[in-house]
mmCIF file of C-alpha atoms in Angstrom:
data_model
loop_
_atom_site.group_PDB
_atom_site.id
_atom_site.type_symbol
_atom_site.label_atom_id
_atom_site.label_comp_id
_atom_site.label_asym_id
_atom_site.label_seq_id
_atom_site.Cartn_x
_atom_site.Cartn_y
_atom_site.Cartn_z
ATOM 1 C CA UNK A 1 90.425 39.214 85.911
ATOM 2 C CA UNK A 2 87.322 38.453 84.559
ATOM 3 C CA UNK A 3 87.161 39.045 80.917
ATOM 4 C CA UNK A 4 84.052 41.242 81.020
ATOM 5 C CA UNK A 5 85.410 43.815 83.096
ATOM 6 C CA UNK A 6 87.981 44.856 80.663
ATOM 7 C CA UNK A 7 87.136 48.199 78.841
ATOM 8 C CA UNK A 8 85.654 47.148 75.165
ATOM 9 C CA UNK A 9 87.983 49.327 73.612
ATOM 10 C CA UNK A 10 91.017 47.473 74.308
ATOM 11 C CA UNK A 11 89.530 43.956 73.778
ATOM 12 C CA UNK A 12 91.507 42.510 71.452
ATOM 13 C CA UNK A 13 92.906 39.534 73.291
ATOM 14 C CA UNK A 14 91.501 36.072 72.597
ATOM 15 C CA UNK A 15 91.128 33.113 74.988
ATOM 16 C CA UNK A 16 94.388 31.739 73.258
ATOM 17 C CA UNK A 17 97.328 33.020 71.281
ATOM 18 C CA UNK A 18 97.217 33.401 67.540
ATOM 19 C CA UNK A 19 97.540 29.981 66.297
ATOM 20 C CA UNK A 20 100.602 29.087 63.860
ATOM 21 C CA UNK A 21 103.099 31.437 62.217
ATOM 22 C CA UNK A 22 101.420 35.190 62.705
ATOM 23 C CA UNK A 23 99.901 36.244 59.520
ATOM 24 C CA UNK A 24 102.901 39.119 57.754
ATOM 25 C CA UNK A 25 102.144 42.283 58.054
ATOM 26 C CA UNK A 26 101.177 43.698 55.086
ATOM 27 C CA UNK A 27 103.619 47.311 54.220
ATOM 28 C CA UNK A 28 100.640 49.439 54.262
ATOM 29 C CA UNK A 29 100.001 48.888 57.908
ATOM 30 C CA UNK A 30 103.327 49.693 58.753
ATOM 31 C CA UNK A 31 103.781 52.384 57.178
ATOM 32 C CA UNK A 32 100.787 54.340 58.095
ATOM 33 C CA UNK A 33 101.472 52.617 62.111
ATOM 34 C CA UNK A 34 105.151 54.014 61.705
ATOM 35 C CA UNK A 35 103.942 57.439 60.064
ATOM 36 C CA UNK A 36 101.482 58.255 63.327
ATOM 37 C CA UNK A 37 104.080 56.605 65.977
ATOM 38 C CA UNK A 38 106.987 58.574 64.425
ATOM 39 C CA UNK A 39 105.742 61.772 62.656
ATOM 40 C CA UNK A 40 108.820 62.930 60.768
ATOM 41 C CA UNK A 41 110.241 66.445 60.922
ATOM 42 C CA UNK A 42 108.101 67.652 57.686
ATOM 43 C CA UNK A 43 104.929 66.582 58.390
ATOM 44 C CA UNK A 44 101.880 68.579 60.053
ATOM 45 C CA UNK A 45 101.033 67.547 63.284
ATOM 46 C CA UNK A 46 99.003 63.781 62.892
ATOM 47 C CA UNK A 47 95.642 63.993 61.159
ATOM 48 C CA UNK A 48 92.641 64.329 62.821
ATOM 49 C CA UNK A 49 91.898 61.035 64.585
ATOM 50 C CA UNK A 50 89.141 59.305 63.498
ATOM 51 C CA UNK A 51 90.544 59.837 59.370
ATOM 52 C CA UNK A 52 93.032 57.810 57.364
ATOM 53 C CA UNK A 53 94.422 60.291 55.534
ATOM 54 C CA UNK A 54 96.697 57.835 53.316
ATOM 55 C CA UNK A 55 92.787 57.041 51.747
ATOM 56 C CA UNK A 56 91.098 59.580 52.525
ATOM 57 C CA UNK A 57 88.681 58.097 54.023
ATOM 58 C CA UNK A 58 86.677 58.737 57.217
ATOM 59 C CA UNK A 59 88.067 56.001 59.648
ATOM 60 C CA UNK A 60 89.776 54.716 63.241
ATOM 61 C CA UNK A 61 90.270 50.987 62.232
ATOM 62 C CA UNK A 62 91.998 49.332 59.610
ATOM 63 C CA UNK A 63 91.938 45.897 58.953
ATOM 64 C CA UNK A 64 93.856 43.084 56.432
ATOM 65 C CA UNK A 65 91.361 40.134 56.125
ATOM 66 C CA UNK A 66 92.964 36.914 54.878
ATOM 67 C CA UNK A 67 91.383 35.192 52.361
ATOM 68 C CA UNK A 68 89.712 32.184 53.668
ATOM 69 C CA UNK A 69 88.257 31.012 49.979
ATOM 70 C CA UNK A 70 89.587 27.745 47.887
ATOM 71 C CA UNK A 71 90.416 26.698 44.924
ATOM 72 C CA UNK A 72 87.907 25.486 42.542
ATOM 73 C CA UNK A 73 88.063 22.536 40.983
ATOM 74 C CA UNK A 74 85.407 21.635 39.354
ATOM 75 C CA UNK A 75 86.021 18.111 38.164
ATOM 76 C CA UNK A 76 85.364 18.868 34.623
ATOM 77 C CA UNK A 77 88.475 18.634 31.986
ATOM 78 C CA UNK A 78 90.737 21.679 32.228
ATOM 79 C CA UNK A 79 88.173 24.626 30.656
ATOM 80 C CA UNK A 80 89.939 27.487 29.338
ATOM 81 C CA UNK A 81 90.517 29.041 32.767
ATOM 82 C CA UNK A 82 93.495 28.824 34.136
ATOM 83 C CA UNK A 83 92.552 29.876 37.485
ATOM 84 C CA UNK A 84 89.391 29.604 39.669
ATOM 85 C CA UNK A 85 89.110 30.720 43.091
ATOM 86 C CA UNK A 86 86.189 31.109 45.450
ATOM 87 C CA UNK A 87 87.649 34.642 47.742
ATOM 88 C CA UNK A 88 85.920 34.868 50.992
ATOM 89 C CA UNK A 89 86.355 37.219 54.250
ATOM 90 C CA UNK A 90 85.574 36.452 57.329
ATOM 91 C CA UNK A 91 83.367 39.963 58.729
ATOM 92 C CA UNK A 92 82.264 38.759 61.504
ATOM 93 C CA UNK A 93 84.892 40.247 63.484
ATOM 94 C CA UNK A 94 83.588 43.745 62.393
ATOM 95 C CA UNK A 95 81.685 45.465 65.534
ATOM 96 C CA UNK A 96 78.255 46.924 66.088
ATOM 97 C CA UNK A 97 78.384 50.568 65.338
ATOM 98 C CA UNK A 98 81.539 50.254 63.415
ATOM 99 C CA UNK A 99 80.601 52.029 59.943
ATOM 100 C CA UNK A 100 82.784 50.844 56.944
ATOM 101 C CA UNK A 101 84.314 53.167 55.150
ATOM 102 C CA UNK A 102 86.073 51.305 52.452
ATOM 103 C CA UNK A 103 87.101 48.080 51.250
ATOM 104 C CA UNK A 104 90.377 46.971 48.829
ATOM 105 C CA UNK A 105 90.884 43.633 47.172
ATOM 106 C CA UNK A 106 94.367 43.036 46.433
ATOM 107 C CA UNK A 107 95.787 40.277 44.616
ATOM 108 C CA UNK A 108 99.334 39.591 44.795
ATOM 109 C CA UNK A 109 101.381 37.785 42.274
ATOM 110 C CA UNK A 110 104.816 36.279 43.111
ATOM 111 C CA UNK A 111 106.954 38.358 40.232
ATOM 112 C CA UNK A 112 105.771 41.283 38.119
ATOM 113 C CA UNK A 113 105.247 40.773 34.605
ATOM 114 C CA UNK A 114 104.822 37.817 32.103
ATOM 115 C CA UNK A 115 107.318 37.175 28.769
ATOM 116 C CA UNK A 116 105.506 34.366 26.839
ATOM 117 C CA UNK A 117 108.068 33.221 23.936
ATOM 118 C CA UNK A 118 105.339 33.933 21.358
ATOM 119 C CA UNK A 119 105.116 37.789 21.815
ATOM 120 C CA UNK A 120 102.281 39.084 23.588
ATOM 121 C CA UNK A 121 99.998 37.290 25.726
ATOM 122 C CA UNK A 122 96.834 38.601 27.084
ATOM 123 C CA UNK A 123 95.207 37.145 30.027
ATOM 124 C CA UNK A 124 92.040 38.209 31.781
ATOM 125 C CA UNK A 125 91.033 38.642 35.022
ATOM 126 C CA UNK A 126 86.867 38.414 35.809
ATOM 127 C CA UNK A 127 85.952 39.135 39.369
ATOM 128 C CA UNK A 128 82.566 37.946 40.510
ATOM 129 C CA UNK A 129 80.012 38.861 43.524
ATOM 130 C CA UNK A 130 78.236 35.469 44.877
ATOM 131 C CA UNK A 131 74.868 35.988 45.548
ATOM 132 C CA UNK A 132 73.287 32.765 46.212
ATOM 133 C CA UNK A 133 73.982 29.148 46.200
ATOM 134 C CA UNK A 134 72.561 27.158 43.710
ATOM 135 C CA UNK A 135 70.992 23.908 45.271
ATOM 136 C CA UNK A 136 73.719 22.102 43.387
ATOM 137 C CA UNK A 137 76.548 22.770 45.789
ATOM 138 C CA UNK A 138 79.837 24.950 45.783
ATOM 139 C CA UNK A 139 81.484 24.686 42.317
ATOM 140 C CA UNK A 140 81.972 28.626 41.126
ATOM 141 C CA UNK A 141 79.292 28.270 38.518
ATOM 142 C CA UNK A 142 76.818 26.582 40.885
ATOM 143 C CA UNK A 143 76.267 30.354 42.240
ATOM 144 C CA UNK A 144 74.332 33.009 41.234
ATOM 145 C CA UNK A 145 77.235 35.588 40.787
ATOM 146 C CA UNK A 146 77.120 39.055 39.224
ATOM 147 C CA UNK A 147 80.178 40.485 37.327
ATOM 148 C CA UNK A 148 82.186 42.570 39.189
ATOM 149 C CA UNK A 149 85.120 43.443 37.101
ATOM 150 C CA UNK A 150 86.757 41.958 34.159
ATOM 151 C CA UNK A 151 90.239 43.345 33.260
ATOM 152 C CA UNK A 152 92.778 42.082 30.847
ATOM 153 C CA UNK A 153 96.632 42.007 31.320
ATOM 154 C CA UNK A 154 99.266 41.621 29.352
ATOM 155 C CA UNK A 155 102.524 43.170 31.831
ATOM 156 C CA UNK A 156 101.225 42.486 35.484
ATOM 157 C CA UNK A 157 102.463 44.078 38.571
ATOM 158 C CA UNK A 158 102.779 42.435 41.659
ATOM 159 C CA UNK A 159 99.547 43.600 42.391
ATOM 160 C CA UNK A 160 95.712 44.571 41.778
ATOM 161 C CA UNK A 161 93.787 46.787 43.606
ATOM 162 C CA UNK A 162 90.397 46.716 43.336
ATOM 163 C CA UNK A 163 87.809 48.828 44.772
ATOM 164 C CA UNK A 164 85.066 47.204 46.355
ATOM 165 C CA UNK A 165 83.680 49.587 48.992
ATOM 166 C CA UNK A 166 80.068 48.912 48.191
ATOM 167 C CA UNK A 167 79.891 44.965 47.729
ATOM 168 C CA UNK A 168 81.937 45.013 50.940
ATOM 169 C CA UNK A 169 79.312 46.868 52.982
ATOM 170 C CA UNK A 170 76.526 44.161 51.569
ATOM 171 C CA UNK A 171 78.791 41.714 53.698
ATOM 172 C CA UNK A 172 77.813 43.580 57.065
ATOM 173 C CA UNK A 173 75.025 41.014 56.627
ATOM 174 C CA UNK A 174 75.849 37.656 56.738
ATOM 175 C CA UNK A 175 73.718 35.883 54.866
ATOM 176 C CA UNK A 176 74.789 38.191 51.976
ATOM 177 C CA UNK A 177 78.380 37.358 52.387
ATOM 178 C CA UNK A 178 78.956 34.722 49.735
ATOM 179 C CA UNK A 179 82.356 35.626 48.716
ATOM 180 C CA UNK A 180 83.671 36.646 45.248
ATOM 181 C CA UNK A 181 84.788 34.060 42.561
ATOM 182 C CA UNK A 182 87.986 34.746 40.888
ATOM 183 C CA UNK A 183 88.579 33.869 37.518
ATOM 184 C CA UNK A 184 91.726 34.161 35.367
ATOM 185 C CA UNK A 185 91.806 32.637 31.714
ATOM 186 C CA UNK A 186 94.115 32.935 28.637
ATOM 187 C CA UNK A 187 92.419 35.659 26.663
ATOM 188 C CA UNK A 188 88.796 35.891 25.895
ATOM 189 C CA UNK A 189 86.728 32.353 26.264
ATOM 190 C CA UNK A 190 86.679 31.407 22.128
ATOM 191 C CA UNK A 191 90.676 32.755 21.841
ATOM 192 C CA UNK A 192 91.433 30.529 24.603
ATOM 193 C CA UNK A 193 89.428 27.468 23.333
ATOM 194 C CA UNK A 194 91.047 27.590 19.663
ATOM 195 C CA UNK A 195 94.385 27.046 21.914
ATOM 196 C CA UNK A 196 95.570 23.182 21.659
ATOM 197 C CA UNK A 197 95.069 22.032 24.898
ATOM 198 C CA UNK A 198 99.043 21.590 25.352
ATOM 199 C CA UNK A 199 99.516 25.592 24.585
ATOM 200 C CA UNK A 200 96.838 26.336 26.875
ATOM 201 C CA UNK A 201 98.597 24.910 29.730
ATOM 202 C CA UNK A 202 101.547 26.377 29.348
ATOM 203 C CA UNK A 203 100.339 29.483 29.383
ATOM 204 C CA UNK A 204 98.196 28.516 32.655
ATOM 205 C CA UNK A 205 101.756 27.100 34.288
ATOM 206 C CA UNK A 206 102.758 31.199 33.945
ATOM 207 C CA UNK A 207 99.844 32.048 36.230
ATOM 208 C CA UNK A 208 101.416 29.543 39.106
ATOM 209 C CA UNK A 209 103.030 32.883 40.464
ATOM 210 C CA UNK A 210 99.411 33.958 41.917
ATOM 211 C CA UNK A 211 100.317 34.352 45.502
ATOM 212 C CA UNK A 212 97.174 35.544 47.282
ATOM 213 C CA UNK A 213 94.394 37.805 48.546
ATOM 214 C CA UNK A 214 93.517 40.040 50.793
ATOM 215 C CA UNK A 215 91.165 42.464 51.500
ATOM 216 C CA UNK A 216 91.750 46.203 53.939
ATOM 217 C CA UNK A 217 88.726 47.620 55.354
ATOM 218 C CA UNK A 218 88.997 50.836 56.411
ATOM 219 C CA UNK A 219 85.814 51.091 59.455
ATOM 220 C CA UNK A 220 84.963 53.946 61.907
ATOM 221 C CA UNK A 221 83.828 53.577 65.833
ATOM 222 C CA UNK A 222 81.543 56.487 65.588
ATOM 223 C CA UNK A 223 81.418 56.204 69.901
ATOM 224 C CA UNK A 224 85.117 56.521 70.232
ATOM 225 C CA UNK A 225 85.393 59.409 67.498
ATOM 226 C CA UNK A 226 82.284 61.192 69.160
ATOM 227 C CA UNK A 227 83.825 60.088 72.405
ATOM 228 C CA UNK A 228 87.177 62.813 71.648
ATOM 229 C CA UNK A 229 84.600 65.047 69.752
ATOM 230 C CA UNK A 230 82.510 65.908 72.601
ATOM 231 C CA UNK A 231 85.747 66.784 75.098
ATOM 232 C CA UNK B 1 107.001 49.587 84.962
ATOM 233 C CA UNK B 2 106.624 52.329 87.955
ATOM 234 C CA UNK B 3 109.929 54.104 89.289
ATOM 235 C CA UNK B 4 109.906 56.917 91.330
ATOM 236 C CA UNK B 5 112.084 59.652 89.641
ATOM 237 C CA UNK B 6 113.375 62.651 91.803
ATOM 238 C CA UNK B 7 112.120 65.819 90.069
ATOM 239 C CA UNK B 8 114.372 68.575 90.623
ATOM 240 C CA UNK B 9 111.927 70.437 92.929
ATOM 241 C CA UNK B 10 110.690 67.567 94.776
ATOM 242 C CA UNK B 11 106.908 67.748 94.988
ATOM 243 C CA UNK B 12 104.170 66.618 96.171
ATOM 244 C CA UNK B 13 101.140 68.281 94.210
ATOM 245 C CA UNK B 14 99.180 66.367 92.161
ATOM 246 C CA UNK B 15 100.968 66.135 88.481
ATOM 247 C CA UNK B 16 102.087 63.497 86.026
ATOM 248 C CA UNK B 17 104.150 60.746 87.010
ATOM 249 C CA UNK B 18 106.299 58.540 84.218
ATOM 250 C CA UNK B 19 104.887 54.929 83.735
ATOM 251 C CA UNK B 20 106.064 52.645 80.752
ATOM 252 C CA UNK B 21 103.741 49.585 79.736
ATOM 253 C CA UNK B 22 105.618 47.111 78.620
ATOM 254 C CA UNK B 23 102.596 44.931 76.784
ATOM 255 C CA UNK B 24 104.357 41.937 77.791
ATOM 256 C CA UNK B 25 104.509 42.927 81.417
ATOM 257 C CA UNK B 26 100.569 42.748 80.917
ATOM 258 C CA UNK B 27 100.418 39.524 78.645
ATOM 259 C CA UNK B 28 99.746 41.006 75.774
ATOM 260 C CA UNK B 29 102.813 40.159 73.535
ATOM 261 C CA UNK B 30 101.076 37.082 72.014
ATOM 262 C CA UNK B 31 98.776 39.683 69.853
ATOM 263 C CA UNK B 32 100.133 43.400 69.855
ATOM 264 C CA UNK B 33 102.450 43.366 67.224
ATOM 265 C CA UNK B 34 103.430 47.162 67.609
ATOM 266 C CA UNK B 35 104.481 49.324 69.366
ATOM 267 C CA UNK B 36 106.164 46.919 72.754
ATOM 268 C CA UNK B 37 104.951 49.681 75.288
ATOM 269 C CA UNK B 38 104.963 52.950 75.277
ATOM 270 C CA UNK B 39 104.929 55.977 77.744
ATOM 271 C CA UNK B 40 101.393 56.229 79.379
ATOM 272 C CA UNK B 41 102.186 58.283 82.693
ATOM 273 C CA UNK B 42 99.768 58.287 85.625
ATOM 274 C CA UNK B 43 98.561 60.872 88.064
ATOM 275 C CA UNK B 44 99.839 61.245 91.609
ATOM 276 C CA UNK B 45 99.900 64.298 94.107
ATOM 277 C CA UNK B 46 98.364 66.032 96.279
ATOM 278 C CA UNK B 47 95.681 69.166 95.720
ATOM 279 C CA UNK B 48 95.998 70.681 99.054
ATOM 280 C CA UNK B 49 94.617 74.479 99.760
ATOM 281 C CA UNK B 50 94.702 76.925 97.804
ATOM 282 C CA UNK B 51 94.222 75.073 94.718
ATOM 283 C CA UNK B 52 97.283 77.359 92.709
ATOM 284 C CA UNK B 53 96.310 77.711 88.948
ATOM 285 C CA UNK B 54 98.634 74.929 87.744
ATOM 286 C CA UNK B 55 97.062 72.015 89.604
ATOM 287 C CA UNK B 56 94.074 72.758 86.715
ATOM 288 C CA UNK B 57 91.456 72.591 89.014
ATOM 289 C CA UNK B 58 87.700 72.907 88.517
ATOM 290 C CA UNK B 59 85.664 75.486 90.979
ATOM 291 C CA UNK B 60 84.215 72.502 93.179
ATOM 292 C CA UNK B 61 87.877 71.125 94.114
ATOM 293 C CA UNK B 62 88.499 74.762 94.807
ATOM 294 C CA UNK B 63 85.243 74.656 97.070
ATOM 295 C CA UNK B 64 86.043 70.879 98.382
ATOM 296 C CA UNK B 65 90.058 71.929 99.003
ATOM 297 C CA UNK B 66 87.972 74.843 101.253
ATOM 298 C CA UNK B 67 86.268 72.561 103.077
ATOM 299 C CA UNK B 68 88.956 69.849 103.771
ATOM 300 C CA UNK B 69 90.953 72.100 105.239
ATOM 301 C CA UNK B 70 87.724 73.310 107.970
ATOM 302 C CA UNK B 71 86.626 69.488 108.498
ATOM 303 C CA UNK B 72 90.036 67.076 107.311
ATOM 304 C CA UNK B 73 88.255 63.996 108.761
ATOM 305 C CA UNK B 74 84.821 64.555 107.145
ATOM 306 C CA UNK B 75 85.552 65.949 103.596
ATOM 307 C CA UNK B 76 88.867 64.332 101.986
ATOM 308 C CA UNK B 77 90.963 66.773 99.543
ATOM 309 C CA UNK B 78 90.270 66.551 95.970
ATOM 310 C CA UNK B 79 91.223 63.691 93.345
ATOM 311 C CA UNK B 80 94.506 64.035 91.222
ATOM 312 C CA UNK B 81 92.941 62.533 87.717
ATOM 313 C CA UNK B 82 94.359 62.849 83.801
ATOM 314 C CA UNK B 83 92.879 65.756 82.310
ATOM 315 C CA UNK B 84 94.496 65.633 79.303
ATOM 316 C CA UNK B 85 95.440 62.496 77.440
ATOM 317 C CA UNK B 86 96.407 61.771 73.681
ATOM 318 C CA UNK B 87 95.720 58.894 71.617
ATOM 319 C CA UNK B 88 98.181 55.952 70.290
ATOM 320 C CA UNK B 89 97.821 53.776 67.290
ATOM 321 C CA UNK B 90 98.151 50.033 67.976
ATOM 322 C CA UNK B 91 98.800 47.071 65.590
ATOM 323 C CA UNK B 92 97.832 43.418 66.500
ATOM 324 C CA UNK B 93 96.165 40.243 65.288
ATOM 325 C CA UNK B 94 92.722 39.541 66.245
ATOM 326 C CA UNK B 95 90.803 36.664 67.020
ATOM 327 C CA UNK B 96 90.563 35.727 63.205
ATOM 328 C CA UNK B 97 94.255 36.428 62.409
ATOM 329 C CA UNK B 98 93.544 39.269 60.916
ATOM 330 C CA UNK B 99 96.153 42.102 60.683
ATOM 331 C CA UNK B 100 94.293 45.134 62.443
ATOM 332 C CA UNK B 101 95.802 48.915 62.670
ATOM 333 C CA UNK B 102 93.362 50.587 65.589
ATOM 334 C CA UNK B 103 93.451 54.505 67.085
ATOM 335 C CA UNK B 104 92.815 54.220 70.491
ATOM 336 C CA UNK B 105 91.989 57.640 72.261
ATOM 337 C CA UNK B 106 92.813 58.658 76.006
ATOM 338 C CA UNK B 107 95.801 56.473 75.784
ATOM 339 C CA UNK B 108 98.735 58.791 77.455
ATOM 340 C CA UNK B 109 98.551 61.117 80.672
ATOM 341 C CA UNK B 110 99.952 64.299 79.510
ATOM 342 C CA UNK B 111 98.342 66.754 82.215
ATOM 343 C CA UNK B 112 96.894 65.958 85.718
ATOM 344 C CA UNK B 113 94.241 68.200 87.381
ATOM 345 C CA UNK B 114 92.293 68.392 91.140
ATOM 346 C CA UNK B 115 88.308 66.881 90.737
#
């Protein structure tokens, strides 16, 4: 059948499959999927349907963006960063009339903390909004970017979450969806810079484990909530 | 997948009637990542007259139940339709490979009434 004629609600299939190996699903989709399929013998009857009550947060759709960004490399001699990554999310997928409700970054490192031989080693983290490209091309510094967060670490979990419900509604429009730059870097900028360049990398090889990013939005349909409502 | 079951009073009048969607029956299996079907049910029956107080009925089926029964060929007996349906929560990829958990309403038939 036509595609058109199928209800909007349930239009989720494309013209062709998925391509490659299906993107994992990340626990906290399963979870909250398996919680509302199966509601186990304690709990109150589901929530009320338009909330996600695991966030508290007004809501019918959640969604796991993969990070689409890149590496920067910027040419130059290794700076005192030992990581530089342009994050981006594809929101075009997000529909008219869908209200976002929140947004979490999380960034996933392959094992949990770090042991550097000579005691304890701080890293930091800076997260950056892009606002605007520089005429001068894509390199992270080539934007105008505005700090978002900038957190050090000494034990690291597998993961950081990172609220970023309000840059994340910004994105709705897309010329204002630039991405965020990621930066991680032995210590402060001058600690990091008295390090002998040798040092310095070694400490960069322990940030290998970064894994990757993602970000869940948490959006409401207000027609299909006000849809149930009104019955 | 539709199969007839034999209720124990066999029946006619208009109620729910067991139907499992199997999303790969439909073609769906490529995206919907969970659940594989589920129960949705569908409506079948008749509403003949007097509309009895289970077939939930609304006063016009009541009124067009009336009339079918004066003028059969002119005024056909009332619709069986859902009434009552429930949501289900679906997880698939979309068009961008993104993971997506959605709450779809009106998903299962769990009563049937005469409109």
């Amino acid at each position: 059948r036509p595609r058109e004629s199928r209800a909007p609600a349930l239009r989720f299939v494309g013209p062709n499959p998925p391509p490659g190996a299906p993107a994992p699903v990340p626990a906290v989709l399963w979870r909250i999927f398996q919680r509302r399929a199966l509601p186990s013998r304690g709990d109150t009857a589901p929530g009320p349907s338009c909330r996600v009550e695991e966030f508290n947060v007004p809501g019918n759709i959640i969604r796991v963006f993969a990070d689409q960004g890149h590496f920067i490399h910027s040419g130059e001699p290794k700076t005192f960063l030992c990581l530089e990554k342009r994050l981006y999310f594809n929101f075009s997928v997000l529909e008219e009339g869908e209200q976002l409700t929140m947004a979490q970054l999380e960034i996933n490192f392959s094992h949990n903390s770090y042991h550097t031989s000579s005691g304890r080693q701080v890293f930091e983290l800076r997260l950056y909004q892009a606002l605007q490209m520089s005429l001068r091309g894509m390199s992270s510094h080539m934007y105008n970017h505005k700090l978002l967060v900038a957190q050090s670490f000494a034990q690291l979990h597998k993961s950081l979450l990172f609220n970023l419900t309000e840059v994340a509604k910004g994105w709705r429009t897309p010329s204002r969806n630039l991405g965020l730059i990621l930066e991680i870097s032995v210590g402060s900028r001058d600690s990091a810079l008295a390090l002998p360049p040798r040092r310095l990398q070694n400490l960069c090889a322990s940030i290998d484990s970064f894994l990757d990013t993602s970000l869940l939005v948490v959006s409401l349909n207000q027609k299909q909530c006000q849809a149930s409502r009104k019955r | 997948r539709s199969s007839y079951y034999t209720p124990v009073t066999p029946s006619n009048l208009c109620k729910p009637r067991r139907l499992y969607i199997s999303f790969s029956d439909v073609g769906w299996e490529n995206w919907i990542i969970a659940p594989q079907g589920y129960m949705a049910n569908y409506c079948l029956g008749e509403c003949p007259f007097p509309l009895t107080a289970e077939l939930n009925s609304t006063n016009h089926a009541i009124l067009q139940t009336m009339v079918h029964s004066l003028d059969p060929e002119g005024t056909p007996q009332p619709c069986c339709v859902p009434v009552r349906l429930s949501p289900i929560s679906i997880l698939y990829y979309d068009n961008h490979d993104n993971v997506v958990l959605r709450h779809y309403e009106d998903m299962v038939v769990d009563e049937c009434g005469c409109r």
